[in-house]
CSV table of C-alpha atoms in Angstrom, one decimal:
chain,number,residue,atom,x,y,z
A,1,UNK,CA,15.8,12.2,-3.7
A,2,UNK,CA,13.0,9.9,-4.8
A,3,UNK,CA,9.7,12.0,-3.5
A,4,UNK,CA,5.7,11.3,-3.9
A,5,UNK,CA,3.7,14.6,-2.9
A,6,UNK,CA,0.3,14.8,-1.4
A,7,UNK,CA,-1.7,18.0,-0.9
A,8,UNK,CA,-3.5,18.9,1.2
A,9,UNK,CA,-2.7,17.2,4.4
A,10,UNK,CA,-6.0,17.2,5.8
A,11,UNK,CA,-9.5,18.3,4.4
A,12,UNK,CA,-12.6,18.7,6.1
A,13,UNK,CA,-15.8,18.8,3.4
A,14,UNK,CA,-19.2,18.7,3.6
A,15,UNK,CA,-21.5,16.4,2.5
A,16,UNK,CA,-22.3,17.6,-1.4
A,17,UNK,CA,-19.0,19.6,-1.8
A,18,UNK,CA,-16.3,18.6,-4.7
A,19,UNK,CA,-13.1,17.4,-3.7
A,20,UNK,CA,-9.8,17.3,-5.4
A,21,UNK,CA,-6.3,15.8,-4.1
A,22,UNK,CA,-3.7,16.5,-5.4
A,23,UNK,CA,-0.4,14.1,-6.3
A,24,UNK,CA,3.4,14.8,-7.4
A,25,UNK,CA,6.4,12.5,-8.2
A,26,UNK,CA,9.9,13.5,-9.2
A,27,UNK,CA,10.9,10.3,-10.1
A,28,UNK,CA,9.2,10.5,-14.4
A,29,UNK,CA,7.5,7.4,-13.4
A,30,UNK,CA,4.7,6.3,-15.8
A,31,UNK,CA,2.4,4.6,-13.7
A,32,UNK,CA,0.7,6.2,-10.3
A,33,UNK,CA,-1.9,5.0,-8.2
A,34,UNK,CA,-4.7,6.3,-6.3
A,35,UNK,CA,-5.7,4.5,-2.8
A,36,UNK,CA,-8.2,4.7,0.1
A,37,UNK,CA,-7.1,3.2,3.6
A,38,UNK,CA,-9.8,2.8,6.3
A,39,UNK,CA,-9.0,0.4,9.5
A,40,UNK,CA,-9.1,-3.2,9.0
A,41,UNK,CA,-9.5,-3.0,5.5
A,42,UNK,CA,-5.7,-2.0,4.0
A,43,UNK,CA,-4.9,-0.3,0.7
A,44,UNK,CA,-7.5,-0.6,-1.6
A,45,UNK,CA,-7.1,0.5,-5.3
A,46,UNK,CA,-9.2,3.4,-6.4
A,47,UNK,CA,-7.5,4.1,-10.0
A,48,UNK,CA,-4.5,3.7,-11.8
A,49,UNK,CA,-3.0,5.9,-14.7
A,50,UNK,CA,-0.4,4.3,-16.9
A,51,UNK,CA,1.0,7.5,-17.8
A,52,UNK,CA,-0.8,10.9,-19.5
A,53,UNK,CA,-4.5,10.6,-20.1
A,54,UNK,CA,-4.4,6.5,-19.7
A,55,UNK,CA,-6.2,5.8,-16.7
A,56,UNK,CA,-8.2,2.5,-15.4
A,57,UNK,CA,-10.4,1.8,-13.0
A,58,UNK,CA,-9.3,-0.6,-9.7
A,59,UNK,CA,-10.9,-2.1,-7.0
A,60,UNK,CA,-13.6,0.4,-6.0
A,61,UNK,CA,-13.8,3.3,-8.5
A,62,UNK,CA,-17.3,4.4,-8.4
A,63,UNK,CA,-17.8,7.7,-6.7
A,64,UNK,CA,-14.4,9.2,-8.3
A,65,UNK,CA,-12.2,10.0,-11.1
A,66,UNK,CA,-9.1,11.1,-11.9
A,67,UNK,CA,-7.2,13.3,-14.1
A,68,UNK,CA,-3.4,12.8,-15.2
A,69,UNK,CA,-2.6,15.3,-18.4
A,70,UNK,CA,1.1,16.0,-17.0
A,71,UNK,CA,3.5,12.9,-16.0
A,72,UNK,CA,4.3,13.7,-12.5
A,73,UNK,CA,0.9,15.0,-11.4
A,74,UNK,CA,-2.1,12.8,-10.9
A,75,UNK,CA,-5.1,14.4,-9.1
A,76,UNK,CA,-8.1,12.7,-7.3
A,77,UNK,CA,-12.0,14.2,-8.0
A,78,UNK,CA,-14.9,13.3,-5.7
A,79,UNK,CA,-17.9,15.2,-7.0
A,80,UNK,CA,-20.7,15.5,-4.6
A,81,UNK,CA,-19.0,14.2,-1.6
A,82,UNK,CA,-20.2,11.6,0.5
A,83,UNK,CA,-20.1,11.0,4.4
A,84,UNK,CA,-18.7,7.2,3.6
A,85,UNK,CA,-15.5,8.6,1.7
A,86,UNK,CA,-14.3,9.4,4.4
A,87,UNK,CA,-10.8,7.9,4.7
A,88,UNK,CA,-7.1,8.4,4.0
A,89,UNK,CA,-6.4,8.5,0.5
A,90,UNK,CA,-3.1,7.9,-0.5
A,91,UNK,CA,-1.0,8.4,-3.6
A,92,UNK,CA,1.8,6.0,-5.3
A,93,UNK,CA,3.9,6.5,-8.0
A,94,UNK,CA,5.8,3.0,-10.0
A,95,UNK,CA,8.3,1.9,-12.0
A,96,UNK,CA,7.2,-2.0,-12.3
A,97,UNK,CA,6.3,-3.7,-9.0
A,98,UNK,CA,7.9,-1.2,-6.2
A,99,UNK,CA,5.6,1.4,-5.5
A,100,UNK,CA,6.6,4.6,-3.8
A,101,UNK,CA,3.8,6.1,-1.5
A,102,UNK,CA,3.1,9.5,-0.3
A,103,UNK,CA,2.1,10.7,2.8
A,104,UNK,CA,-1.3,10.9,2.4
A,105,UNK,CA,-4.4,12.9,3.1
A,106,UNK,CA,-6.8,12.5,5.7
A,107,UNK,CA,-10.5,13.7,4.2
A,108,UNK,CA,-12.9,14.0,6.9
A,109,UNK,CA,-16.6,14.5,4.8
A,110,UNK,CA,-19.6,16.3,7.3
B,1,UNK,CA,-12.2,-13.0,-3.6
B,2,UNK,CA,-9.4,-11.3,-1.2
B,3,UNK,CA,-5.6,-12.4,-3.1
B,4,UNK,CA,-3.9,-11.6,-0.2
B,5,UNK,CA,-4.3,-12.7,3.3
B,6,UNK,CA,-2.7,-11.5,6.7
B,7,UNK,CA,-2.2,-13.1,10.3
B,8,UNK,CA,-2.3,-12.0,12.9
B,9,UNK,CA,-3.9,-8.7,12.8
B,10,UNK,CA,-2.5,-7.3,15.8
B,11,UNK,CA,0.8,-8.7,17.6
B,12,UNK,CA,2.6,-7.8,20.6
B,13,UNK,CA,5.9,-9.0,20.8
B,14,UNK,CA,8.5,-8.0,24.1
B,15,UNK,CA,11.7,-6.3,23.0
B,16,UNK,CA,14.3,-8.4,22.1
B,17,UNK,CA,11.7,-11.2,21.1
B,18,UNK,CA,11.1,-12.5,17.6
B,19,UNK,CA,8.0,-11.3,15.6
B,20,UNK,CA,6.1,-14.0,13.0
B,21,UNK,CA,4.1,-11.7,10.7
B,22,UNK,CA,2.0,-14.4,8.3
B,23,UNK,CA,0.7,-14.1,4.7
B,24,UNK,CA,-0.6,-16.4,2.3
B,25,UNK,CA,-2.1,-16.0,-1.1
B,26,UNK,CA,-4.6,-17.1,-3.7
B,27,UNK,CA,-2.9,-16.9,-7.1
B,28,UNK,CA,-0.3,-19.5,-7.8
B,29,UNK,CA,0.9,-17.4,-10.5
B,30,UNK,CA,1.7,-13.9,-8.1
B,31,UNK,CA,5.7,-13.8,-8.6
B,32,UNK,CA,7.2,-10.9,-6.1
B,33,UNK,CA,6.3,-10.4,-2.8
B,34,UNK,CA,7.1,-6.8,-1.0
B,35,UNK,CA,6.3,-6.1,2.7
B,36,UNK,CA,6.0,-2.7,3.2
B,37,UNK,CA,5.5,-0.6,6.8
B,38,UNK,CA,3.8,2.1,7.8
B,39,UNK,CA,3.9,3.9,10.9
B,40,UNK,CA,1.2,6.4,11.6
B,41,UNK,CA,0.4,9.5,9.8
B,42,UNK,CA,2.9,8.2,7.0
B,43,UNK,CA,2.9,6.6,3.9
B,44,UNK,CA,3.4,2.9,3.5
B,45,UNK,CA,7.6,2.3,2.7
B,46,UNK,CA,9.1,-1.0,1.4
B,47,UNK,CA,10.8,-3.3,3.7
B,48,UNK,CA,11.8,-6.1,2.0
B,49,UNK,CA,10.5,-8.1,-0.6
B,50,UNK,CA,11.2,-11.5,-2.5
B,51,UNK,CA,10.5,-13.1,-5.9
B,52,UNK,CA,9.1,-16.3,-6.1
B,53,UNK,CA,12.3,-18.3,-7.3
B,54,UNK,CA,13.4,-17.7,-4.0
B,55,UNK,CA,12.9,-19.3,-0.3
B,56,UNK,CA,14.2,-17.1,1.9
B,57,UNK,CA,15.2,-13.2,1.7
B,58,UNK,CA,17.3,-11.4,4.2
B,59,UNK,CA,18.1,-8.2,5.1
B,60,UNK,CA,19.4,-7.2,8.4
B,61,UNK,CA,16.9,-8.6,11.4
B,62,UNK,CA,14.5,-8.7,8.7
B,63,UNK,CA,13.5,-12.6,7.2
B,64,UNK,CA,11.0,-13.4,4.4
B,65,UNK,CA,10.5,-16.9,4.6
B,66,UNK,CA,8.3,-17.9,1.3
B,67,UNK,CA,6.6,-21.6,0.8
B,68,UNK,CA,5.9,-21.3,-3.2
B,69,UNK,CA,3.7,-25.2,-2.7
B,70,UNK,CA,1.4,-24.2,-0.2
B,71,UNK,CA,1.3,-20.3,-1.3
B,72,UNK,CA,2.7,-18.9,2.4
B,73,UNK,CA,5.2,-16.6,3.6
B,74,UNK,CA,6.0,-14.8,6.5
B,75,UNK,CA,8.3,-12.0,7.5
B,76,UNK,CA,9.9,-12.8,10.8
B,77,UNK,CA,11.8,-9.8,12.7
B,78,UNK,CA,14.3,-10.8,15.1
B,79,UNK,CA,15.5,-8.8,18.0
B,80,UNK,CA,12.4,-6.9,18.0
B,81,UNK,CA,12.7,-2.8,19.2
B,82,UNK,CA,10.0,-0.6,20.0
B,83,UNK,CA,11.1,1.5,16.4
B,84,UNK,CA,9.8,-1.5,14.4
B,85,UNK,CA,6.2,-1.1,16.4
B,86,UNK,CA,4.4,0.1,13.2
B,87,UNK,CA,1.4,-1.7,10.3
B,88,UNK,CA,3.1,-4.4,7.9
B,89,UNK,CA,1.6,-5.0,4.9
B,90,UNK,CA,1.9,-7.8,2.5
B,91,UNK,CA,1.2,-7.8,-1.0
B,92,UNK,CA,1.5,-9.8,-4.6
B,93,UNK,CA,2.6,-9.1,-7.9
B,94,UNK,CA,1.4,-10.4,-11.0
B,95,UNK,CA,1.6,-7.8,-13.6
B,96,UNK,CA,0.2,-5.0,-14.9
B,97,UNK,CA,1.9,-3.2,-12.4
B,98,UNK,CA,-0.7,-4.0,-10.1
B,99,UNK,CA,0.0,-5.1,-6.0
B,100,UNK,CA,-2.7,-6.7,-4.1
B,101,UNK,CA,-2.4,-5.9,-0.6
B,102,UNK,CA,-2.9,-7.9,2.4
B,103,UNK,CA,-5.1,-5.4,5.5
B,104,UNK,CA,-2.1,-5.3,7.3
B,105,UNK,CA,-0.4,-6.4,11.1
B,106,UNK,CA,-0.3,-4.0,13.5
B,107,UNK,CA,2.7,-4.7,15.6
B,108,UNK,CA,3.2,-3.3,19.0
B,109,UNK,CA,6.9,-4.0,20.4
B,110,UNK,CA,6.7,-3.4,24.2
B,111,UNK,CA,10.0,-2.4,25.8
């Protein structure tokens, strides 16, 4: 059963604290994805890793960074958290073009 | 420059009715299009998707209908139920293993 893994659920930080999310897939694929999803704006690309320690920045990186030294886990920093990252940050896991999401976590920052 | 554009962003369709979900796109040279949905507090899933050698995909009450020459497609659901009220997204391909996501139709099915 082809599973992407999200944890925690929901997080409530304040302003200043680190955060870290954490990602799983079963499925050995090499390429994951990192993604924010605020209302009216869709999916937006935060990073994507290629596979172990090959990461790259997407669409609005600044304010995170990632980590990936295992295949199947792909974790999400914020240091010094901000008020506006607030969102729902969701993980996906690839083989080529069909992505495979999880079910995401909800970070409320104070 | 947004790649991927949705219409409308919210639709309310009647059960039993036919739902028109619109997309175009900027880059001529985007060659798979997946439409994923998401219903609330999960993860978007893929629905159906088409490459761009094709005009039309299928799959159950589920249509993509793709114009390659003026860069449009459009999912259309027939029979509409109140399970398919949920966000579709649209998104393109390129490479790179990189999808460019449309912001989404939210899609309300009365019963």
């Amino acid at each position: 059963d082809m599973k992407v893994t999200q944890m925690p659920r929901y997080l409530i930080k304040r302003m200043g604290e680190n955060v870290l999310l954490e990602c799983g897939q079963d499925m050995s694929h090499e390429t994951m994805y990192w993604y924010r999803q605020d209302p009216g704006l869709g999916l937006q690309l935060i990073y994507i890793s290629y596979d172990v320690d090959s990461n790259s920045e997407g669409d609005i990186p600044k304010g995170y960074r990632v980590s990936r030294k295992k295949r199947e886990h792909f974790s999400l920093i914020l240091d010094s958290a901000k008020t506006n990252q607030t969102s729902v940050y969701f993980c996906a896991s690839s083989l080529s073009a069909e992505q495979y999401f999880g079910p995401g976590t909800r970070l409320t920052v104070l | 420059q947004q790649q991927v554009r949705q219409s409308p962003q919210s639709l309310t369709v009647w059960e039993g009715e036919t739902a028109i979900l619109n997309c175009s796109y900027e880059d001529s040279t985007f060659n798979y299009f997946p439409w994923y949905q998401q219903f609330p507090g999960e993860g978007p899933a893929l629905l159906i998707s088409i490459r761009s050698v094709s005009d039309k995909k299928e799959d159950g009450r589920f249509t993509i209908f793709f114009n390659k020459r003026e860069k449009k497609l459009s999912l259309h659901i027939t029979d509409s139920q109140p399970g398919d009220s949920a966000t579709y997204f649209c998104a393109a391909f390129l490479n790179y293993n990189v999808l460019y996501f449309g912001s989404g139709t939210k899609l309300t099915v009365e019963p």
